[in-house]
Short mmCIF file of C-alpha atoms and ligand atoms in Angstrom, two decimals:
data_model
loop_
_atom_site.label_atom_id
_atom_site.label_comp_id
_atom_site.label_asym_id
_atom_site.label_seq_id
_atom_site.Cartn_x
_atom_site.Cartn_y
_atom_site.Cartn_z
CA UNK A 1 0.00 0.00 0.00
CA UNK A 2 1.48 3.31 -0.99
CA UNK A 3 0.02 6.59 -1.99
CA UNK A 4 0.32 8.41 -5.26
CA UNK A 5 1.56 10.77 -6.46
CA UNK A 6 4.62 10.82 -4.19
CA UNK A 7 7.73 12.87 -4.84
CA UNK A 8 9.95 9.78 -4.93
CA UNK A 9 13.21 11.58 -4.38
CA UNK A 10 12.26 12.98 -0.95
CA UNK A 11 12.57 10.61 2.02
CA UNK A 12 10.37 12.28 4.60
CA UNK A 13 11.06 10.89 8.08
CA UNK A 14 9.85 13.95 10.01
CA UNK A 15 6.59 12.31 11.05
CA UNK A 16 4.01 9.69 10.11
CA UNK A 17 1.58 12.60 9.65
CA UNK A 18 3.10 13.14 6.18
CA UNK A 19 1.48 9.95 4.81
CA UNK A 20 -0.73 10.68 1.82
CA UNK A 21 -4.09 9.01 1.25
CA UNK A 22 -3.95 5.76 -0.76
CA UNK A 23 -5.77 5.39 -4.08
CA UNK A 24 -8.45 3.36 -2.24
CA UNK A 25 -8.93 6.22 0.25
CA UNK A 26 -9.23 8.77 -2.55
CA UNK A 27 -11.83 6.61 -4.32
CA UNK A 28 -13.82 6.18 -1.11
CA UNK A 29 -13.65 9.93 -0.47
CA UNK A 30 -14.96 10.71 -3.96
CA UNK A 31 -17.85 8.27 -3.56
CA UNK A 32 -18.69 8.91 0.11
CA UNK A 33 -22.32 9.23 1.09
CA UNK A 34 -22.62 12.43 3.14
CA UNK A 35 -24.99 14.47 5.29
CA UNK A 36 -24.73 17.22 7.89
CA UNK A 37 -22.73 15.82 10.80
CA UNK A 38 -23.71 18.65 13.17
CA UNK A 39 -27.20 17.13 12.87
CA UNK A 40 -25.53 13.69 13.27
CA UNK A 41 -26.84 12.90 9.78
CA UNK A 42 -23.65 12.00 7.94
CA UNK A 43 -23.95 8.25 7.30
CA UNK A 44 -20.22 7.80 6.65
CA UNK A 45 -19.20 9.63 9.84
CA UNK A 46 -21.77 7.57 11.74
CA UNK A 47 -20.34 4.38 10.25
CA UNK A 48 -16.78 5.38 11.22
CA UNK A 49 -17.89 6.23 14.75
CA UNK A 50 -19.74 2.94 15.25
CA UNK A 51 -16.86 0.96 13.80
CA UNK A 52 -14.33 2.71 16.07
CA UNK A 53 -16.54 2.10 19.10
CA UNK A 54 -16.87 -1.57 18.09
CA UNK A 55 -13.12 -2.06 17.56
CA UNK A 56 -12.38 -0.54 20.99
CA UNK A 57 -15.26 -2.41 22.66
CA UNK A 58 -16.89 0.84 23.80
CA UNK A 59 -20.35 2.35 23.68
CA UNK A 60 -19.53 5.32 21.47
CA UNK A 61 -16.94 7.25 19.48
CA UNK A 62 -16.66 10.75 18.03
CA UNK A 63 -14.79 12.00 14.95
CA UNK A 64 -12.51 15.06 15.31
CA UNK A 65 -10.53 17.21 12.91
CA UNK A 66 -7.36 16.70 15.00
CA UNK A 67 -5.88 14.79 17.90
CA UNK A 68 -5.19 18.06 19.66
CA UNK A 69 -8.89 18.93 19.65
CA UNK A 70 -9.86 15.41 20.74
CA UNK A 71 -7.40 15.46 23.67
CA UNK A 72 -8.52 18.95 24.69
CA UNK A 73 -12.15 17.89 24.49
CA UNK A 74 -11.45 14.90 26.73
CA UNK A 75 -9.57 17.08 29.23
CA UNK A 76 -12.29 19.72 29.23
CA UNK A 77 -14.99 17.07 29.63
CA UNK A 78 -13.32 15.40 32.64
CA UNK A 79 -12.14 18.54 34.46
CA UNK A 80 -13.23 21.94 35.70
CA UNK A 81 -11.41 25.28 35.59
CA UNK A 82 -8.89 25.46 38.43
CA UNK A 83 -8.25 21.72 38.69
CA UNK A 84 -5.10 19.77 37.86
CA UNK A 85 -4.16 17.16 35.27
CA UNK A 86 -1.33 14.74 36.02
CA UNK A 87 0.81 13.78 33.02
CA UNK A 88 4.35 12.81 32.06
CA UNK A 89 6.90 15.65 31.71
CA UNK A 90 7.25 15.15 27.95
CA UNK A 91 3.60 14.42 27.26
CA UNK A 92 2.24 15.66 23.94
CA UNK A 93 -0.65 17.41 25.75
CA UNK A 94 1.92 19.32 27.83
CA UNK A 95 4.49 20.20 25.16
CA UNK A 96 2.79 20.30 21.77
CA UNK A 97 -0.84 21.30 22.14
CA UNK A 98 -0.54 25.07 22.53
CA UNK A 99 -1.07 24.91 26.32
CA UNK A 100 -4.77 24.35 25.56
CA UNK A 101 -4.93 22.40 28.81
CA UNK A 102 -4.47 25.77 30.58
CA UNK A 103 -5.47 28.33 27.95
CA UNK A 104 -8.84 26.70 27.22
CA UNK A 105 -9.59 23.99 29.80
CA UNK A 106 -8.24 26.23 32.61
CA UNK A 107 -6.27 23.39 34.22
CA UNK A 108 -2.80 23.22 35.73
CA UNK A 109 -0.65 20.43 34.33
CA UNK A 110 1.10 18.58 37.16
CA UNK A 111 4.02 16.83 35.53
CA UNK A 112 6.60 14.21 36.45
CA UNK A 113 9.36 12.71 34.30
CA UNK A 114 9.15 8.94 33.85
CA UNK A 115 11.74 6.55 32.38
CA UNK A 116 10.63 5.67 28.85
CA UNK A 117 7.63 7.94 29.36
CA UNK A 118 5.92 5.14 31.30
CA UNK A 119 4.15 6.63 34.33
CA UNK A 120 3.78 4.16 37.18
CA UNK A 121 1.51 4.59 40.20
CA UNK A 122 4.45 5.33 42.51
CA UNK A 123 5.26 8.38 40.34
CA UNK A 124 1.63 9.51 40.13
CA UNK A 125 0.44 9.04 43.70
CA UNK A 126 2.59 11.80 45.32
CA UNK A 127 1.18 14.29 42.78
CA UNK A 128 -2.44 13.75 43.80
CA UNK A 129 -3.55 16.76 45.84
CA UNK A 130 -5.02 16.25 49.29
CA UNK A 131 -8.63 17.32 49.79
CA UNK A 132 -7.92 20.64 51.52
CA UNK A 133 -10.02 23.63 50.58
CA UNK A 134 -7.05 25.83 49.58
CA UNK A 135 -5.45 23.18 47.31
CA UNK A 136 -6.34 22.88 43.65
CA UNK A 137 -7.86 19.43 43.21
CA UNK A 138 -6.59 16.70 40.92
CA UNK A 139 -9.23 15.99 38.27
CA UNK A 140 -7.59 13.72 35.70
CA UNK A 141 -4.60 11.49 34.97
CA UNK A 142 -3.34 11.27 31.40
CA UNK A 143 -1.07 8.61 29.87
CA UNK A 144 0.46 8.48 26.38
CA UNK A 145 0.86 5.20 24.46
CA UNK A 146 3.01 4.95 22.40
CA UNK A 147 5.06 7.73 23.95
CA UNK A 148 6.14 10.07 21.18
CA UNK A 149 9.05 11.98 22.74
CA UNK A 150 10.47 8.89 24.42
CA UNK A 151 10.92 7.25 21.01
CA UNK A 152 7.65 5.39 20.45
CA UNK A 153 7.87 3.41 23.68
CA UNK A 154 5.02 1.06 24.58
CA UNK A 155 3.28 0.83 27.97
CA UNK A 156 3.47 -2.62 29.51
CA UNK A 157 -0.28 -3.45 29.73
CA UNK A 158 0.00 -4.41 33.43
CA UNK A 159 1.33 -0.95 34.27
CA UNK A 160 -1.41 0.88 32.37
CA UNK A 161 -4.05 -1.36 33.97
CA UNK A 162 -2.56 -0.83 37.42
CA UNK A 163 -2.59 2.98 37.02
CA UNK A 164 -6.24 2.88 35.89
CA UNK A 165 -7.34 0.62 38.75
CA UNK A 166 -5.62 2.69 41.43
CA UNK A 167 -6.80 5.96 39.88
CA UNK A 168 -10.38 4.71 39.92
CA UNK A 169 -9.98 3.64 43.54
CA UNK A 170 -8.88 7.22 44.25
CA UNK A 171 -11.94 8.53 42.36
CA UNK A 172 -9.97 9.80 39.35
CA UNK A 173 -10.62 9.20 35.64
CA UNK A 174 -7.76 8.31 33.27
CA UNK A 175 -7.53 9.56 29.69
CA UNK A 176 -5.27 7.86 27.17
CA UNK A 177 -3.52 9.84 24.47
CA UNK A 178 -3.38 6.85 22.18
CA UNK A 179 -2.42 8.82 19.06
CA UNK A 180 -0.43 5.71 18.05
CA UNK A 181 -2.24 3.02 20.05
CA UNK A 182 -2.42 0.82 16.93
CA UNK A 183 1.40 0.82 16.87
CA UNK A 184 1.40 -0.34 20.50
CA UNK A 185 -1.16 -3.01 19.61
CA UNK A 186 0.97 -4.34 16.74
CA UNK A 187 4.16 -4.25 18.84
CA UNK A 188 2.53 -6.24 21.66
CA UNK A 189 0.29 -8.48 19.56
CA UNK A 190 -2.70 -7.43 21.70
CA UNK A 191 -5.89 -5.79 20.48
CA UNK A 192 -6.47 -2.06 21.01
CA UNK A 193 -9.64 -2.98 22.94
CA UNK A 194 -7.60 -5.14 25.30
CA UNK A 195 -4.89 -2.48 25.80
CA UNK A 196 -7.36 0.34 26.51
CA UNK A 197 -10.32 -1.27 28.27
CA UNK A 198 -9.63 0.24 31.70
CA UNK A 199 -9.24 3.82 30.45
CA UNK A 200 -12.18 6.18 30.81
CA UNK A 201 -11.53 7.77 27.44
CA UNK A 202 -9.15 7.11 24.56
CA UNK A 203 -7.98 9.37 21.74
CA UNK A 204 -6.37 7.87 18.64
CA UNK A 205 -5.23 9.39 15.35
CA UNK A 206 -6.33 8.24 11.91
CA UNK A 207 -3.97 10.77 10.36
CA UNK A 208 -0.64 9.38 11.57
CA UNK A 209 0.66 5.96 10.54
CA UNK A 210 -2.86 4.81 9.66
CA UNK A 211 -2.63 7.17 6.69
CA UNK A 212 -5.91 9.10 6.63
CA UNK A 213 -5.51 12.69 5.41
CA UNK A 214 -7.41 14.18 8.39
CA UNK A 215 -8.96 13.05 11.63
CA UNK A 216 -8.76 11.59 15.09
CA UNK A 217 -11.28 9.77 17.28
CA UNK A 218 -12.34 9.88 20.87
CA UNK A 219 -13.91 6.71 22.31
CA UNK A 220 -15.64 6.08 25.62
CA UNK A 221 -19.01 5.63 27.26
CA UNK A 222 -22.21 6.96 25.67
CA UNK A 223 -22.52 9.53 28.45
CA UNK A 224 -18.92 10.75 28.00
CA UNK A 225 -19.24 11.00 24.20
CA UNK A 226 -22.55 12.91 24.52
CA UNK A 227 -20.75 15.49 26.67
CA UNK A 228 -17.70 15.48 24.38
CA UNK A 229 -19.94 16.24 21.40
CA UNK A 230 -21.02 19.49 23.09
CA UNK A 231 -17.41 20.41 23.95
CA UNK A 232 -16.34 19.65 20.36
CA UNK A 233 -18.98 22.09 19.10
CA UNK A 234 -17.79 24.71 21.60
CA UNK A 235 -14.25 24.35 20.24
CA UNK A 236 -15.44 24.82 16.66
CA UNK A 237 -15.09 21.16 15.74
CA UNK A 238 -18.64 20.59 14.49
CA UNK A 239 -18.12 19.67 10.82
CA UNK A 240 -20.76 19.38 8.12
CA UNK A 241 -20.31 16.90 5.20
CA UNK A 242 -17.37 15.33 7.01
CA UNK A 243 -18.16 11.95 5.42
CA UNK A 244 -15.59 12.72 2.72
CA UNK A 245 -12.96 12.58 5.48
CA UNK A 246 -14.53 9.74 7.44
CA UNK A 247 -14.51 7.59 4.27
CA UNK A 248 -10.71 7.73 4.22
CA UNK A 249 -10.69 7.20 8.00
CA UNK A 250 -12.67 3.97 7.66
CA UNK A 251 -10.10 2.52 5.27
CA UNK A 252 -7.26 3.70 7.53
CA UNK A 253 -8.96 1.99 10.48
CA UNK A 254 -9.72 -1.30 8.73
CA UNK A 255 -6.72 -1.76 6.45
CA UNK A 256 -3.61 -0.02 7.71
CA UNK A 257 -3.20 -1.79 11.09
CA UNK A 258 -2.48 -4.96 9.05
CA UNK A 259 0.66 -3.42 7.57
CA UNK A 260 1.95 -1.28 10.49
CA UNK A 261 4.43 -4.05 11.32
CA UNK A 262 6.38 -3.01 8.19
CA UNK A 263 6.92 0.46 9.68
CA UNK A 264 8.24 -1.16 12.86
CA UNK A 265 10.58 -3.47 10.93
CA UNK A 266 11.83 -0.49 8.91
CA UNK A 267 12.37 1.55 12.09
CA UNK A 268 14.43 -1.27 13.64
CA UNK A 269 16.43 -1.65 10.41
CA UNK A 270 17.02 2.11 10.35
CA UNK A 271 18.12 2.07 14.00
CA UNK A 272 20.54 -0.81 13.37
CA UNK A 273 22.03 1.08 10.42
CA UNK A 274 22.32 4.32 12.41
CA UNK A 275 23.99 2.50 15.32
CA UNK A 276 26.80 1.48 12.92
CA UNK A 277 27.51 5.09 11.91
CA UNK A 278 30.37 6.55 14.01
CA UNK A 279 29.19 9.30 16.35
CA UNK A 280 25.53 8.28 16.35
CA UNK A 281 24.21 6.79 19.54
CA UNK A 282 21.05 4.68 19.62
CA UNK A 283 20.07 1.31 21.07
CA UNK A 284 18.18 -0.49 18.28
CA UNK A 285 16.64 -2.92 20.78
CA UNK A 286 14.71 0.00 22.29
CA UNK A 287 13.08 0.80 18.94
CA UNK A 288 9.85 -1.20 19.20
CA UNK A 289 7.44 0.87 17.08
CA UNK A 290 7.91 3.48 14.33
CA UNK A 291 9.69 6.32 16.17
CA UNK A 292 13.46 6.62 16.72
CA UNK A 293 15.23 9.32 18.66
CA UNK A 294 19.02 9.26 18.51
CA UNK A 295 21.95 11.28 19.82
CA UNK A 296 24.53 12.90 17.54
CA UNK A 297 26.71 14.72 20.05
CA UNK A 298 29.80 12.56 19.32
CA UNK A 299 29.64 13.52 15.65
CA UNK A 300 30.67 17.04 16.68
CA UNK A 301 27.60 18.38 14.86
CA UNK A 302 24.38 19.80 16.25
CA UNK A 303 21.07 18.18 15.40
CA UNK A 304 19.89 21.32 13.58
CA UNK A 305 23.06 21.47 11.50
CA UNK A 306 22.87 17.80 10.54
CA UNK A 307 19.13 17.94 9.75
CA UNK A 308 19.80 21.01 7.60
CA UNK A 309 22.48 19.20 5.60
CA UNK A 310 20.33 16.07 5.22
CA UNK A 311 17.42 18.19 3.98
CA UNK A 312 19.63 19.35 1.10
CA UNK A 313 20.08 15.65 0.24
CA UNK A 314 16.29 15.15 0.38
CA UNK A 315 16.30 13.26 3.69
CA UNK A 316 13.93 15.06 6.06
CA UNK A 317 14.03 14.58 9.85
CA UNK A 318 13.49 16.73 12.94
CA UNK A 319 15.84 17.96 15.66
CA UNK A 320 14.27 17.31 19.07
CA UNK A 321 17.09 18.80 21.13
CA UNK A 322 20.52 20.32 20.61
CA UNK A 323 22.00 16.91 19.85
CA UNK A 324 18.99 14.67 19.31
CA UNK A 325 17.10 13.85 16.14
CA UNK A 326 13.77 12.11 15.64
CA UNK A 327 12.87 9.94 12.67
CA UNK A 328 9.47 8.33 12.10
CA UNK A 329 8.80 5.52 9.65
CA UNK A 330 5.51 5.17 7.74
CA UNK A 331 4.06 3.54 4.62
CA UNK A 332 5.34 6.23 2.24
CA UNK A 333 8.97 5.29 3.05
CA UNK A 334 9.84 1.74 1.97
CA UNK A 335 12.88 -0.40 2.82
CA UNK A 336 14.83 0.80 -0.25
CA UNK A 337 14.28 4.42 0.82
CA UNK A 338 15.46 3.60 4.35
CA UNK A 339 18.67 2.13 2.90
CA UNK A 340 19.11 5.20 0.72
CA UNK A 341 18.62 7.45 3.77
CA UNK A 342 21.22 5.44 5.72
CA UNK A 343 23.83 5.82 3.02
CA UNK A 344 23.16 9.56 2.69
CA UNK A 345 23.45 10.02 6.48
CA UNK A 346 26.68 7.98 6.49
CA UNK A 347 28.18 10.12 3.76
CA UNK A 348 27.06 13.37 5.41
CA UNK A 349 28.99 12.36 8.52
CA UNK A 350 32.11 11.18 6.73
CA UNK A 351 33.35 14.66 5.96
C1 PLP B 1 0.13 13.74 16.82
C2 PLP B 1 -0.17 13.53 18.23
C3 PLP B 1 -1.34 14.06 18.80
C4 PLP B 1 -2.38 14.84 18.05
O1 PLP B 1 -1.88 15.65 17.09
P1 PLP B 1 -2.71 16.39 15.93
O2 PLP B 1 -1.62 16.81 15.03
O3 PLP B 1 -3.43 17.50 16.57
O4 PLP B 1 -3.64 15.42 15.28
C5 PLP B 1 -1.56 13.81 20.13
N1 PLP B 1 -0.71 13.08 20.85
C6 PLP B 1 0.40 12.54 20.33
C7 PLP B 1 1.28 11.69 21.19
C8 PLP B 1 0.72 12.76 19.01
O5 PLP B 1 1.84 12.24 18.50
#
């Protein structure tokens, strides 16, 4: 499965968001049956929402224009102005969502760094505020699986389940930023329903490795999704004939999970190749999904400098720190392109 037309010469490893819709998605978009989704009358959106709910074993699901809006909607639905949200120190909701958690939901993020981005209960528990009238109250715990800025790491299911159980015992809901939960599912060989069943709400992206041009989903109980629908409208996310987008989303949801393992194999292959290049530091065994973050300090070059030079050779990647670079594999970069990227990176560092 690959999309057309692709500029073959560019190897774009900046993100899996750059995937273009497949010919099958484009056909489905052209032929989609549509209606006004603000009236809940778009049959294709309704089909996508029921299918997502079914796949996750939940009562309901809701289609969003972005993961950022879906996460913010979940946060705003579970919290109240002046409450706190516990999340990992490099969580996407904390670093890359325009501080919407504070600017719009009115919440304080209460963060803690976790090895591999995997928050355990012993890290979370001390952050829960005591019930004293002058303390802001904890309203929500948020986990991220796979963890983007920790290099696509996967939550061990027992840890995620343990956090959910203990949070519930403490009276707190848990939201999952599962932008790439299908990658976690493929890496572990467990269904997304199984991995997420204890969470109160789950966000996942259709527009990342699954390849849809636009869209993310929120899944949860009927009651939660009814409330989220109102919040989505408040945020300007009520769309009209959105079936043209949902049509591509349905194909992304049904078809792409079957081939995500290729992205993981390519990421591991890329990591093994990078590890052989002098000056680059990465442990290929830690690359379990489609994201790699590696260190280039020993090359004597900064990440920005190296990314800039690689861009001139048509290999695109992102600096994530002064000496760290992120690469993300996806279905528009095949094994031959990975090998080409490796040789171009090797030659860039030889001089
Ligand atoms: C991409 C991403 C999101 C949502 O991003 P949008 O670009 O708004 O769709 C949320 N969380 C994580 C971990 C992500 O990688």
